[in-house]
CSV table of C-alpha atoms in Angstrom, one decimal:
chain,number,residue,atom,x,y,z
A,1,UNK,CA,-2.5,6.1,-17.7
A,2,UNK,CA,-5.4,3.4,-18.0
A,3,UNK,CA,-8.0,3.5,-16.0
A,4,UNK,CA,-8.6,1.6,-12.4
A,5,UNK,CA,-12.0,0.3,-11.9
A,6,UNK,CA,-12.8,1.2,-8.5
A,7,UNK,CA,-16.3,1.8,-7.4
A,8,UNK,CA,-19.7,-0.7,-7.3
A,9,UNK,CA,-18.2,-4.3,-7.0
A,10,UNK,CA,-20.6,-6.0,-9.6
A,11,UNK,CA,-19.9,-9.5,-8.3
A,12,UNK,CA,-20.8,-8.6,-4.5
A,13,UNK,CA,-23.4,-6.0,-5.9
A,14,UNK,CA,-22.3,-4.0,-2.6
A,15,UNK,CA,-21.1,-0.3,-2.0
A,16,UNK,CA,-17.7,0.2,-1.6
A,17,UNK,CA,-15.2,3.0,-0.4
A,18,UNK,CA,-14.6,5.1,-4.2
A,19,UNK,CA,-18.2,4.5,-5.3
A,20,UNK,CA,-19.5,8.3,-6.2
A,21,UNK,CA,-22.7,6.7,-5.7
A,22,UNK,CA,-22.1,6.5,-1.9
A,23,UNK,CA,-21.9,10.2,-1.5
A,24,UNK,CA,-25.2,11.9,-1.3
A,25,UNK,CA,-23.9,15.2,-0.7
A,26,UNK,CA,-22.1,15.2,-4.4
A,27,UNK,CA,-24.1,17.2,-7.0
A,28,UNK,CA,-25.7,15.2,-9.5
A,29,UNK,CA,-23.9,16.8,-12.7
A,30,UNK,CA,-20.0,15.4,-11.1
A,31,UNK,CA,-21.8,12.1,-10.4
A,32,UNK,CA,-22.7,11.8,-13.9
A,33,UNK,CA,-19.6,12.1,-15.5
A,34,UNK,CA,-17.3,10.8,-13.1
A,35,UNK,CA,-19.4,7.3,-13.9
A,36,UNK,CA,-19.5,7.5,-16.9
A,37,UNK,CA,-15.5,7.6,-17.3
A,38,UNK,CA,-15.4,11.1,-18.0
A,39,UNK,CA,-12.6,11.8,-15.0
A,40,UNK,CA,-11.2,15.2,-16.7
A,41,UNK,CA,-14.8,16.7,-17.1
A,42,UNK,CA,-15.7,15.7,-13.7
A,43,UNK,CA,-12.2,17.2,-12.2
A,44,UNK,CA,-13.1,20.7,-14.0
A,45,UNK,CA,-16.8,20.6,-12.3
A,46,UNK,CA,-15.1,20.4,-9.1
A,47,UNK,CA,-12.7,22.8,-9.6
A,48,UNK,CA,-15.1,25.2,-10.8
A,49,UNK,CA,-17.2,24.2,-6.9
A,50,UNK,CA,-13.7,25.2,-5.4
A,51,UNK,CA,-13.5,28.3,-6.8
A,52,UNK,CA,-17.2,29.0,-5.9
A,53,UNK,CA,-16.2,28.0,-2.3
A,54,UNK,CA,-19.1,25.4,-2.9
A,55,UNK,CA,-17.4,23.0,-0.6
A,56,UNK,CA,-18.6,19.4,0.6
A,57,UNK,CA,-17.1,16.8,3.0
A,58,UNK,CA,-16.5,14.6,-0.1
A,59,UNK,CA,-15.2,17.0,-2.9
A,60,UNK,CA,-11.2,16.7,-2.2
A,61,UNK,CA,-11.7,12.6,-2.1
A,62,UNK,CA,-14.0,12.7,-5.2
A,63,UNK,CA,-11.6,15.0,-7.1
A,64,UNK,CA,-8.8,12.5,-5.6
A,65,UNK,CA,-10.8,9.3,-7.0
A,66,UNK,CA,-11.4,10.8,-10.6
A,67,UNK,CA,-7.5,10.9,-11.0
A,68,UNK,CA,-7.0,7.5,-9.0
A,69,UNK,CA,-9.4,6.1,-11.5
A,70,UNK,CA,-7.1,7.8,-14.5
A,71,UNK,CA,-4.4,6.2,-13.3
A,72,UNK,CA,-2.5,9.6,-11.9
A,73,UNK,CA,-1.3,8.6,-8.4
A,74,UNK,CA,0.4,11.8,-7.8
A,75,UNK,CA,-2.4,13.8,-8.3
A,76,UNK,CA,-4.7,11.3,-6.3
A,77,UNK,CA,-2.5,11.6,-3.7
A,78,UNK,CA,-2.8,15.6,-3.7
A,79,UNK,CA,-6.0,16.0,-3.1
A,80,UNK,CA,-6.5,12.6,-0.4
A,81,UNK,CA,-3.6,14.4,1.4
A,82,UNK,CA,-5.5,17.8,1.4
A,83,UNK,CA,-9.1,16.1,2.6
A,84,UNK,CA,-6.6,14.4,5.3
A,85,UNK,CA,-5.0,18.0,6.3
A,86,UNK,CA,-8.3,19.8,6.4
A,87,UNK,CA,-10.5,16.8,8.4
A,88,UNK,CA,-12.9,16.5,5.4
A,89,UNK,CA,-13.9,12.8,5.3
A,90,UNK,CA,-10.8,11.8,7.1
A,91,UNK,CA,-10.5,8.1,7.1
A,92,UNK,CA,-11.8,7.3,3.6
A,93,UNK,CA,-8.8,9.8,2.4
A,94,UNK,CA,-6.3,8.2,4.3
A,95,UNK,CA,-7.4,4.8,2.6
A,96,UNK,CA,-6.8,6.7,-0.7
A,97,UNK,CA,-3.5,8.1,0.5
A,98,UNK,CA,-2.6,4.2,0.8
A,99,UNK,CA,-4.5,3.7,-2.9
A,100,UNK,CA,-2.6,6.6,-4.6
A,101,UNK,CA,0.6,5.4,-2.6
A,102,UNK,CA,0.5,2.4,-4.5
A,103,UNK,CA,-0.5,3.3,-7.8
A,104,UNK,CA,3.1,5.5,-7.4
A,105,UNK,CA,4.7,2.2,-6.2
A,106,UNK,CA,5.8,3.5,-3.0
A,107,UNK,CA,4.7,0.2,-0.7
A,108,UNK,CA,6.2,1.5,2.5
A,109,UNK,CA,4.3,4.9,2.7
A,110,UNK,CA,1.0,2.9,1.2
A,111,UNK,CA,1.1,0.3,4.4
A,112,UNK,CA,1.4,2.8,6.5
A,113,UNK,CA,-1.6,5.4,5.2
A,114,UNK,CA,-3.2,1.7,5.3
A,115,UNK,CA,-2.6,1.3,8.4
A,116,UNK,CA,-3.7,4.3,10.2
A,117,UNK,CA,-6.8,4.6,8.1
A,118,UNK,CA,-7.7,1.1,10.0
A,119,UNK,CA,-7.2,2.9,13.2
A,120,UNK,CA,-9.0,5.9,12.6
A,121,UNK,CA,-12.1,3.6,12.0
A,122,UNK,CA,-12.1,2.6,8.3
A,123,UNK,CA,-15.9,1.3,7.6
A,124,UNK,CA,-15.2,-1.5,4.9
A,125,UNK,CA,-11.7,-2.8,5.3
A,126,UNK,CA,-12.2,-6.0,3.3
A,127,UNK,CA,-13.9,-4.2,0.7
A,128,UNK,CA,-10.7,-2.0,0.6
A,129,UNK,CA,-8.3,-4.9,0.0
A,130,UNK,CA,-10.2,-5.7,-3.0
A,131,UNK,CA,-9.2,-2.3,-4.4
A,132,UNK,CA,-6.1,-2.5,-3.0
A,133,UNK,CA,-5.1,-5.7,-4.7
A,134,UNK,CA,-6.6,-4.9,-7.7
A,135,UNK,CA,-4.5,-1.8,-8.2
A,136,UNK,CA,-1.0,-3.9,-7.2
A,137,UNK,CA,-1.9,-6.3,-9.8
A,138,UNK,CA,-2.5,-3.2,-12.5
A,139,UNK,CA,1.6,-2.0,-11.4
A,140,UNK,CA,3.0,-5.3,-11.1
A,141,UNK,CA,3.2,-5.3,-7.5
A,142,UNK,CA,0.6,-7.7,-6.4
A,143,UNK,CA,3.4,-10.3,-5.6
A,144,UNK,CA,5.6,-7.7,-3.4
A,145,UNK,CA,2.3,-6.7,-1.1
A,146,UNK,CA,2.3,-7.8,2.6
A,147,UNK,CA,0.5,-10.8,2.9
A,148,UNK,CA,-1.9,-8.7,5.5
A,149,UNK,CA,-3.1,-6.7,2.3
A,150,UNK,CA,-4.3,-9.1,0.6
A,151,UNK,CA,-7.8,-11.1,1.1
A,152,UNK,CA,-8.1,-14.6,1.4
A,153,UNK,CA,-10.2,-16.8,-0.5
A,154,UNK,CA,-13.0,-17.2,2.3
A,155,UNK,CA,-13.6,-13.8,2.7
A,156,UNK,CA,-13.2,-13.5,-1.1
A,157,UNK,CA,-16.2,-15.8,-1.1
A,158,UNK,CA,-18.2,-14.1,1.4
A,159,UNK,CA,-17.8,-10.5,-0.5
A,160,UNK,CA,-19.2,-12.1,-3.7
A,161,UNK,CA,-22.2,-14.0,-1.9
């Protein structure tokens, strides 16, 4: 698969869900590996932490993000769902489930997870919608997504200020 850009919105200069640097609990080696595009190495390192039972709240969502950035929606969903099931980083993980489903071209399921994430107080809904639209475009579904998921021009201008 191709790599999806998720993380710091350089135009907006803001932190958004998906930016590993906003997770202070992430050990530095993982952060460096993922930020440098070494997603397989980051995933391997996370798995060592899991084996050692060195859990932290963001471990499953961080692994899921690495898979999402690699373009592996199925594995990303598996780890986002695990985070949801264990109540770890809950609303963020619900949003991640939405993105992973979209990457797998399952719009209906993606919308269900998005709505649940918003109900559970997703922190940055507009930032999430930017990523949602980027993934929809990368998988050829931008014209098929619900209008409520798209960012309007005024909102986009606000985000890039």
